[in-house]
Structures are given as structure tokens and as C-alpha cells.
Amino acid sequence: MAAAQRVRAARDAVDDAGIVAASLREPEAFGELFRRHAPRLHAYAKRRLGVPLAEDVVAEAFATAFRQRERYDGRADFGAWLWGIAGNVIARHHRQETRMYRAFARTGVDPAEDGIAEAAADRASAAALGPRLAKGLASLSAQDRDVLLLLAWGGLSYAEIAATTGLPLGTVKAKIHRARTKLRKALPEGDLDG
């Protein structure tokens, strides 16, 4: 095994709580948490707030987590703790998010699109559904929208969403069900299944 592979394997063997603890002595160790969690968090923030704010949300969430790392006690999963911080940052951007969905509903132009070409059929389908989906998302309560988008765009499990939001698992399931039901009314039959 090459030296770089050994270093990577050793780094990956340390859990997130161990890295947070190590970062109290060696602050640069916190960078490993960024490597592990930033890509998924960035993708989620991009879908929630658009490209311009995604990097700011990720940077602010990690800066807050770094400043408050001595508060992290290891009882909760670091990822859930970080996503909770990011959720608070996103909540501050809630007005911008609502404006983004309303603009999407009016114009049909997805503000989170980063310009990478997709298949023509997918783009046509998304263009047709996008404004109605955006209008439906804008009509949801902030908490219902948060749990639904943590599932759909963040790729979190119900249990991870519960840990991230501090809501009971049953409440998370009920909110997601309610949000899906409301969105189904805004979309043609079969377009929100799954």
C-alpha cells in the first residue's frame, strides 16, 4: 500500500467525533470533516437556495460548527449536528428561498440550474413541471418544506431528518406525507410518485 493510501485509510478510520475532539488540539484536523460532509451539504444547499448562496451556506455552516466545536459532545451524529446548523443558516435565507420558488413558478426558469446540459427529454419534463412544483413548494410551511427537501434533495433518511431537525421520527414521516399530498395536487398524476 502506498504511503498516500495508508494516510487516507488511517484518516477514514477515525470517526467524526474523534476528528472534532482532535480539532480542539489541532484545528486543521477539522478540514477532514469538510472533506467528508461538504459535497452533500453543498448539493442540498444549491437546490434549496440556488448556486449563488450554496457556497455561502456551506461556508457559514462549517464556520459555525468550527467555532462551536467544543459544544459538540458526540452524543448526536456529527452529520446531524452539522445539518442542523446548516438548517439554521438556510432558515435565515428563507425569504430568499420563497422568492426563488415564486420566480421559478412565474418564469419556468430553475434558478438552481448550473448550466450542465441534461438530456432533452428530462429538461422538457422538468421545464413543464418546474413552475408547478416551485409553486407547490412555496405554498408549504417552512418546516414541511425543510423535511421534504432534506429527503428529496439532501438524500437524508427519515431518521437522519429527525436527528437533524430535532423532530420525532413519526412527526417527520407525517410532515413528509402531508407535503407530498399537497404537492401531488399541484402536479399532474404520477409525477411525484416514489
Tab-separated table of C-alpha atoms in Angstrom, residues 22-139:
chain	number	residue	atom	x	y	z
A	22	ALA	CA	-8.686	16.167	17.688
A	23	SER	CA	-9.527	19.556	16.180
A	24	LEU	CA	-9.648	21.063	19.658
A	25	ARG	CA	-5.886	20.403	19.859
A	26	GLU	CA	-5.091	20.667	16.153
A	27	PRO	CA	-7.618	22.974	14.436
A	28	GLU	CA	-6.517	21.898	10.936
A	29	ALA	CA	-7.939	18.406	11.642
A	30	PHE	CA	-11.408	19.910	11.186
A	31	GLY	CA	-10.684	20.068	7.445
A	32	GLU	CA	-11.319	16.322	7.234
A	33	LEU	CA	-14.927	16.928	8.301
A	34	PHE	CA	-15.261	19.419	5.473
A	35	ARG	CA	-13.935	16.832	3.023
A	36	ARG	CA	-16.433	14.268	4.276
A	37	HIS	CA	-19.568	16.377	4.548
A	38	ALA	CA	-19.290	19.462	2.318
A	39	PRO	CA	-20.159	17.903	-1.076
A	40	ARG	CA	-23.509	16.503	0.077
A	41	LEU	CA	-24.335	19.632	2.064
A	42	HIS	CA	-23.407	21.851	-0.907
A	43	ALA	CA	-25.636	19.897	-3.289
A	44	TYR	CA	-28.532	20.251	-0.869
A	45	ALA	CA	-27.973	23.979	-0.269
A	46	LYS	CA	-27.700	24.556	-4.022
A	47	ARG	CA	-31.127	23.019	-4.554
A	48	ARG	CA	-32.614	24.971	-1.638
A	49	LEU	CA	-31.208	28.425	-2.315
A	50	GLY	CA	-29.601	28.369	-5.747
A	51	VAL	CA	-25.996	28.396	-6.864
A	52	PRO	CA	-25.022	31.851	-5.568
A	53	LEU	CA	-25.901	31.101	-1.937
A	54	ALA	CA	-24.889	27.432	-1.722
A	55	GLU	CA	-21.202	28.070	-1.107
A	56	ASP	CA	-22.051	30.753	1.433
A	57	VAL	CA	-24.368	28.382	3.312
A	58	VAL	CA	-21.760	25.617	3.401
A	59	ALA	CA	-19.018	28.022	4.453
A	60	GLU	CA	-21.195	29.587	7.143
A	61	ALA	CA	-22.346	26.194	8.444
A	62	PHE	CA	-18.774	24.893	8.716
A	63	ALA	CA	-17.508	28.156	10.219
A	64	THR	CA	-20.238	27.971	12.857
A	65	ALA	CA	-19.532	24.283	13.518
A	66	PHE	CA	-15.814	25.065	13.869
A	67	ARG	CA	-16.436	27.954	16.274
A	68	GLN	CA	-18.842	25.819	18.334
A	69	ARG	CA	-16.969	22.514	18.119
A	70	GLU	CA	-16.233	22.492	21.837
A	71	ARG	CA	-20.029	22.267	22.356
A	72	TYR	CA	-20.252	19.089	20.288
A	73	ASP	CA	-20.496	16.293	22.837
A	74	GLY	CA	-20.543	13.309	20.494
A	75	ARG	CA	-23.968	12.064	21.621
A	76	ALA	CA	-25.541	13.012	18.298
A	77	ASP	CA	-24.093	12.111	14.926
A	78	PHE	CA	-21.805	14.922	13.719
A	79	GLY	CA	-23.577	14.928	10.347
A	80	ALA	CA	-26.942	15.539	12.005
A	81	TRP	CA	-25.412	18.284	14.160
A	82	LEU	CA	-23.881	19.924	11.074
A	83	TRP	CA	-27.099	19.615	9.055
A	84	GLY	CA	-28.941	21.231	11.960
A	85	ILE	CA	-26.547	24.166	11.820
A	86	ALA	CA	-26.991	24.357	8.041
A	87	GLY	CA	-30.757	24.260	8.540
A	88	ASN	CA	-30.492	27.308	10.784
A	89	VAL	CA	-28.399	29.097	8.156
A	90	ILE	CA	-30.907	28.165	5.462
A	91	ALA	CA	-33.775	29.373	7.659
A	92	ARG	CA	-32.143	32.787	7.644
A	93	HIS	CA	-32.284	32.629	3.874
A	94	HIS	CA	-35.924	31.509	3.907
A	95	ARG	CA	-37.254	34.709	2.383
A	96	GLN	CA	-34.797	34.395	-0.490
A	97	GLU	CA	-35.816	30.767	-0.978
A	98	THR	CA	-39.512	31.656	-1.116
A	99	ARG	CA	-38.801	34.431	-3.637
A	100	MET	CA	-36.772	31.948	-5.708
A	101	TYR	CA	-39.666	29.463	-5.839
A	102	ARG	CA	-42.159	32.171	-6.736
A	103	ALA	CA	-39.894	33.408	-9.535
A	104	PHE	CA	-39.494	29.818	-10.771
A	105	ALA	CA	-43.274	29.401	-10.722
A	106	ARG	CA	-43.715	32.615	-12.752
A	107	THR	CA	-40.893	32.163	-15.261
A	108	GLY	CA	-40.255	28.434	-15.509
A	109	VAL	CA	-36.503	29.099	-15.187
A	110	ASP	CA	-34.909	26.980	-12.458
A	111	PRO	CA	-32.558	29.267	-10.500
A	112	ALA	CA	-30.650	26.261	-9.134
A	113	GLU	CA	-29.688	25.059	-12.618
A	114	ASP	CA	-25.923	25.304	-13.016
A	115	GLY	CA	-25.840	25.109	-16.811
A	116	ILE	CA	-24.781	21.478	-17.212
A	117	ALA	CA	-26.672	20.077	-20.167
A	118	GLU	CA	-29.072	17.256	-19.398
A	119	ALA	CA	-30.985	15.003	-21.714
A	120	ALA	CA	-33.522	16.926	-23.788
A	121	ALA	CA	-36.472	14.835	-22.602
A	122	ASP	CA	-35.536	15.358	-18.949
A	123	ARG	CA	-35.179	19.091	-19.474
A	124	ALA	CA	-38.519	19.339	-21.254
A	125	SER	CA	-40.231	17.369	-18.498
A	126	ALA	CA	-38.590	19.444	-15.767
A	127	ALA	CA	-39.480	22.661	-17.572
A	128	ALA	CA	-43.114	21.593	-17.726
A	129	LEU	CA	-43.285	20.524	-14.077
A	130	GLY	CA	-40.876	23.044	-12.581
A	131	PRO	CA	-43.137	26.049	-12.194
A	132	ARG	CA	-45.960	23.993	-10.657
A	133	LEU	CA	-43.526	22.199	-8.350
A	134	ALA	CA	-41.970	25.508	-7.316
A	135	LYS	CA	-45.405	26.987	-6.621
A	136	GLY	CA	-46.278	23.929	-4.542
A	137	LEU	CA	-43.001	24.154	-2.601
A	138	ALA	CA	-43.569	27.859	-1.929
A	139	SER	CA	-47.022	27.050	-0.518
